Structure formats: structure tokens, C-alpha cells
Amino acid sequence: MPSQPQTVLQVALPVPLPRLFDYLPPAGHQASEQDVGRRLRVPFGQRELVGIVEGCAPAQVEATGLREALGWLEPEPLFHGELHASARWLARYTHAPVGEVLATALPATLRRGEPLPDTHEWAWQLTEAGASALAGMRQGRPRRLAELLQGTVRDETALDTLLDGWRAAARSLAERGLAERIALPASQLAPDPQPGPTPNPEQAEAIETIHASAAGFVPLLLDGVTGSGKTEVYLHAIADCLARGRQALVLVPEIGLTPQLLGRFRARLGVPVHASHSGLADSERARVWAAAWRGEARVIVGTRSAVFTPLPEAGLIVIDEEHDGSYKQQDGFRYHARDFALVRAKALGVPIVLGSATPSLETLHNARSGRYVHMRLRQRAGSGRPPPVRVLDIRKRPLEAGLSAELLASVDRALAAGGQVLVFRNRRGYAPVLMCHDCGWSAACPRCSSPEQSRAMTVHAHGRRLQCHHCGHRRPAPLACPDCGGLGLQPQGIGTERLEELLLARYPDHPVLRIDRGSTRRRDALEKLFAELGERAGVLVGTQMLAKGHDLAGLTLVTVVGIDEGLFSADFRASEKLAQLLIQVAGRAGRAERAGEVVLQTHHPDHPLLETLIHGGYHAFADTELAQREAAGFPPFAHLAMLRAESRHAEPPMAFLHAARRALAAWQDQAGAGPAGPTVEINGPMPAPMARRAGQYRAQLLLSAPQRAPLHAALRALVPELHALPEARKVRWSLDVDPIDLY
Ligand code: ADP
Ligand code: ZN
Ligand code: ZN
């Protein structure tokens, strides 16, 4: 048979190889440009994978050995237009395989090859027979349901809140032909919007500025102190976007996506608000993605991965708490959702609002140099007042479970006045170290090592259990010292569990609730704890989980203890993180009518960071810190990339990174010393600050350059070589462009 010139499909697959894979189209299909962005199933080795068509090309002579794709997953491309182009950009920027990026952009069910889900909401209505039978129905649930449905259609989500056990009642009505289930497009379900407070002058100005930016890409920083009403500004900007007939995407930190926040959005906007976060079932996240893809979802509120939401009718992107670390994906393919959102907003031609009381230094630098519009909210909205901060010098003072007498006295006063108190300690567990008082032995994790104390295993369960916070390794606490056999084992230092123990004993008549990752594994556990506390006077003990999220109107006192170790960290971002944390935690007090107070106890009351922060505020801190970053050549005045490698053996990571260094140096020599010449500085390789973790030896190579372009040129040349290095086969390696942590 004379063979026609064949066209092959170039397919992106979710495998860690920086290339596309050629396949013949499924039997009976001619490939064309129309297929770009479509999902299809292909054979790969012994497996079957779901891939995305990235292009098609005439077959080469050697195409005879190509395998045939197994079949299409849907008739039309899932990726097209802006999202496809932006995802490709992200693959280039992170130097990650495009197949991995596209797979990440899809919800898990679509990645696995399940069909694009149906996005209808189900609702119930009475049939004609039902409407006329209502008057004669017996009392009971079916009748109560029929009454709820009289003259109206109600969706199942609404029924869940209206009538317990309505499903059985609905079945019973349906069996008798009295009610029926119908499908509604999501966009038809609209609660009536409720009015909000009248914006104050600063808010009004911000709302107007965003409104005036609606026609194109404008990055705007909403730099507003805690409680200044940033969320109100978002709500106005979103309502404005909806009125223009466009979709809005709102990203919030992992911990910020509370039922409280969603409730506020739903009540105010008068359209369904689609939530997307890691607590949802895969099928639910896929439904949200599909509803956005079809343009049915008008407002999508989600955490990091929601940045991949398709927005065919985009009008606005909002990044709440833009400085938050949870926007950076820390393993696998490492992207920054805020930075990617900026790229998408530009490609979509829509404004993007970055909001924070403590903007990241990168963002602040961009705002100050005029690249972003800088909007300020300097005052608290409504009746809230910024709380005064009192620094307690605890040098040489006796402490009880790490708390000074003065601090406890202020807790006494706050509780007596009927207030709620937050005791902030960013260390969970009972105590950070278990030490032998006789010989100095301390419990260390057998699978981790680091030069610092961080290797120590944390004491949990009131001294009964040891746990490593780096690798999760657990074991029972020994009863006697493994070294000297003595019985002098003592927990050293203070964790949230130990604080809880002390406070429970001291305040037996008040609720004392601990909030940290140990006590709130499930997403709704946190809300349950807050509901349990209600408006009662009581104490919350917890870690940075308490720094944001749920708004506590009754909080009158915030106490901060045990931050001293953070003042002396070697990481260049440590000061920024600590400053943000302190401002955010302090900002939890005095959110409503009741005045608030913040008490910070420290052994270093005159540390420059605390001095600047307390007397000058976050912006004064940021000025000092930016000057230091500039002098030291750190971001935002330099651009970094970190190459990491790990292995079960000690040698291979360093060997791989040395080979990488040689390859890069050779490329730099060749690229020559022209104006765009070798300006990438190579630091290392060196063992990671935590040199062994969960049994893996780890090493790193840091690249830095004053400009982005030469760094990326070097990475473009280096990454294909890395994949080909023989040393690469003995390690797991990863590249982190714009790393947040240098360890
Ligand atoms: P932020 O997001 O900056 O922390 P919110 O938008 O949550 O601040 O506002 C803090 C509190 O102030 C909320 O209880 C909110 O309802 C209230 N609030 C916001 N703006 C106003 C306003 N213009 N007038 C009265 N109360 C307001
Ligand atoms: Zn001992
Ligand atoms: Zn460990």
C-alpha cells in the first residue's frame, strides 16, 4: 500500500525528562494543529500515560518505529490560549519538563485520565402533582421538604443547611412522583448579596484605583495594616469585575481559606463562590476547575494550586497575604503561585492586586521602584484600634514553663476582664529537647543530622514520645539515659504542649485550647475549636497557625514568647519571616470594639530587629533590611537558583554537584566575556545546612547573578547537561529557581 506522508504528534508526558515524545495519532485520525492542547492516552514502556499534545510535525524517515497513541480523552483541547501559553512559560522559567508543568496544572482526576466532570449543581423542585398534594400531606419530613420547595427550586447545598435528613425525604417524594431532581448550571445559583460597611476614604481610594486599572494588566500592591479592611477592598474590586461580566480569581494562603472567609465572600457577592483547596476531594477540585474552564464559575477562591485555574473570561486576580510562604511549592516542580499569577495577569491583560500588612521585600521593592502601583491603608477600619506593644525584658527573671510572672499577670487581668488571650509560641510539642541531667546526653534523630540543635528530637505527649520534626521519625521516650543509665532525663525548653499544661493548671475555670499542627490535622478541626471557645473568656495556645485565618473578635491580649532563637538565624530570609510573623500575630489583637494589647517577652529587648519593628513598624524594618540585602547581594538585588541533590550515600550528591559546577564553568568559559558574558556566581557545592534528613545525605550548589537574564541563559545550557551526567543517575536532584529557603 502506498504510504501517505504521516504527521506525528509531539506529546508532553508527566515524566522527569526535558523533552516531548513523538507518537502516531490514534488509528483512523489525521493529526493537525487543532489537536494542540488535547489530552490523549499513550503507551510508555510497559505503562499507559496521559499526555498533552504540544505540537505536530511531518514524520521523519525514521518515524517507522513510532508507537501509536491509544486514543483521545475528549474532542476539544483542554489547554488553549492563555493558560497553555503561561504554563509553557512556567516550564521555561523553572526549567522543568513541560509535561510535568501541564500535569500539575490539571486537577488529579484529569491527570489520571478521568473525563472532564459535569459541573451542574443538582436541585429539587415540586412536580405539579406535588404542588397540589402538599395541602393534604401528613406532617413529617417529606411535608417539611415539600413546603421548602413550594414555588421555588432549591439546590442541594442549600437543602443541606435547611433540613436535616432531606435526602431521604426527597427520595420518598420522588418515588411518589411529587418532587424531581433537576440539573442547574452553577452560575444560576445566586444568593442575594448583602451590603457591607461603607468604605472609609483610604479604602474608597484603593477601590477607585483598582477600578481605574480594569482595562489592562496593572500590578497593584494593597499595603494595609492588619485589620485595615483589605478584604473589603477585594470584595468591591470583585463585585466590580463581576459587573463587567468577568471572572475573578482569589488566592489565599493555605491557612487563610476558612469557612468564615468563604461565608463572607458568598454573602456579599451574590454569586456562587467556588472554593479550591487541598482539603477537598479530588472530584470536587476537578469540578471547580471544569466550572472555571467552562466559564460557569465566576469567583474562584483557592490556595496555591488554584493559580492554574482556567480563566476564559478573566477580569481580576487577587493574591491575599502575598508574602505568605505557602505560595511557594517546595517539592517536585517548584513554582511560586504569586509570581506565576503575575505572569498570568499580564498575559490575560487584567489587573492583579497583591494584598498584605507585611509585603514581601521583593514586592515592596517593586512597589517602591514604581513597577507596581502602591496603595496604602494606614489605619484600621471600623472600630478596631492597633494594639500597643509592650516588651518584657526577662533577663534574670524566674520563668514558669517559659512564662514570666509579669506575662502571667497580664493574662490574669485579660481573663478577669472577660477577654480572650492568645499565647504564641512557634514550637509545637512538649519540649524541643530531651536531655540527661547527669551526663549531658540528648535525644537526636538517627535519620537526620545537622550542625545545629535542629537535629534534636522533640518531646511529645507530655514526655512519653519523641518525634523528629524534620522527617517525622517517632519513638517512645527512653525511661533511663541510654548513655549513663541515669534517671535524670529532663525535657528542655518549652513547646505548645507544655504551655497548654501550665495554663490548664493555672486557669482551671477557663477553656485553654491548643492550636498547632498536632491538634488540628483536619481542616475543620480548627473551626470546631474556635466554635468551642465561642465568646467565652479563655486562652488559645498555638503556633503560627494562629497568625492568620480565623478572625477572633474577642481577642484582647496577644503574648509572644520564645522568639529569641529566630533573632539569630543564619538564613538571609529569617529576619523578614520573623518580622512578618510578629506583625501578623500582634495584629490579631483588638480587631473589634475591645481594645487589644500585645506583650512580647524576650532576653534581647534591644535587638535591632525588635527595636526597629516596635518603634518604626514594618516599613522601617523593611528599609533597613532592603539596605542590608543590597549590600550583601541578596534578593531582590540578585537572582538565585539552587541545585539540590540527595542520596542514601554520602558521596554521590557532592560528586553530582561538582560535575554540575564543572559543566557550568566550562559553559561560562565558552560563552566568553562579552557584555552578556559570564556573570553567574557559583557557590559550592556544599553539604546542606541539614546535611542528612530522613536518612538522605543532602548537598547544594547555589547560583546567583545580579540580573535574571544571564542566570537563565546559564540554566538553559546547564539543565540538559545535568540530565545527561552519569553522576545524575546516583542521586535525586532538583532545581529551585528563586528559592525561598537556602536549606
Ligand atoms: P483585613 O483584610 O485588612 O485584615 P478586613 O477587611 O477583614 O481587614 O476588615 C477588618 C474588620 O473591619 C472586619 O471586621 C470588617 O468587617 C471591618 N471593616 C472593614 N472595612 C470597614 C469599614 N469601612 N467600616 C467599618 N468596618 C469595616
Ligand atoms: Zn546520661
Ligand atoms: Zn529526623
mmCIF file of C-alpha atoms and ligand atoms in Angstrom, residues 445-449 455 457 467-473 690 692-695, ligand 3:
data_model
loop_
_atom_site.group_PDB
_atom_site.id
_atom_site.type_symbol
_atom_site.label_atom_id
_atom_site.label_comp_id
_atom_site.label_asym_id
_atom_site.label_seq_id
_atom_site.Cartn_x
_atom_site.Cartn_y
_atom_site.Cartn_z
ATOM 1 C CA CYS A 445 17.149 11.743 65.353
ATOM 2 C CA PRO A 446 19.015 8.725 63.965
ATOM 3 C CA ARG A 447 17.925 9.601 60.421
ATOM 4 C CA CYS A 448 18.821 13.297 60.397
ATOM 5 C CA SER A 449 21.864 15.369 61.193
ATOM 6 C CA ARG A 455 18.703 17.547 64.963
ATOM 7 C CA MET A 457 14.014 15.094 68.660
ATOM 8 C CA GLN A 467 9.410 12.909 67.352
ATOM 9 C CA CYS A 468 11.658 14.418 64.699
ATOM 10 C CA HIS A 469 10.038 17.467 63.115
ATOM 11 C CA HIS A 470 12.201 17.107 60.013
ATOM 12 C CA CYS A 471 11.470 13.542 58.972
ATOM 13 C CA GLY A 472 8.565 12.525 61.193
ATOM 14 C CA HIS A 473 10.520 9.693 62.863
ATOM 15 C CA MET A 690 20.805 19.992 57.384
ATOM 16 C CA ARG A 692 21.208 14.440 56.423
ATOM 17 C CA ARG A 693 17.454 14.210 56.577
ATOM 18 C CA ALA A 694 15.316 11.091 56.810
ATOM 19 C CA GLY A 695 18.429 9.073 56.056
HETATM 20 ZN ZN ZN B 3 14.613 13.018 61.550
#
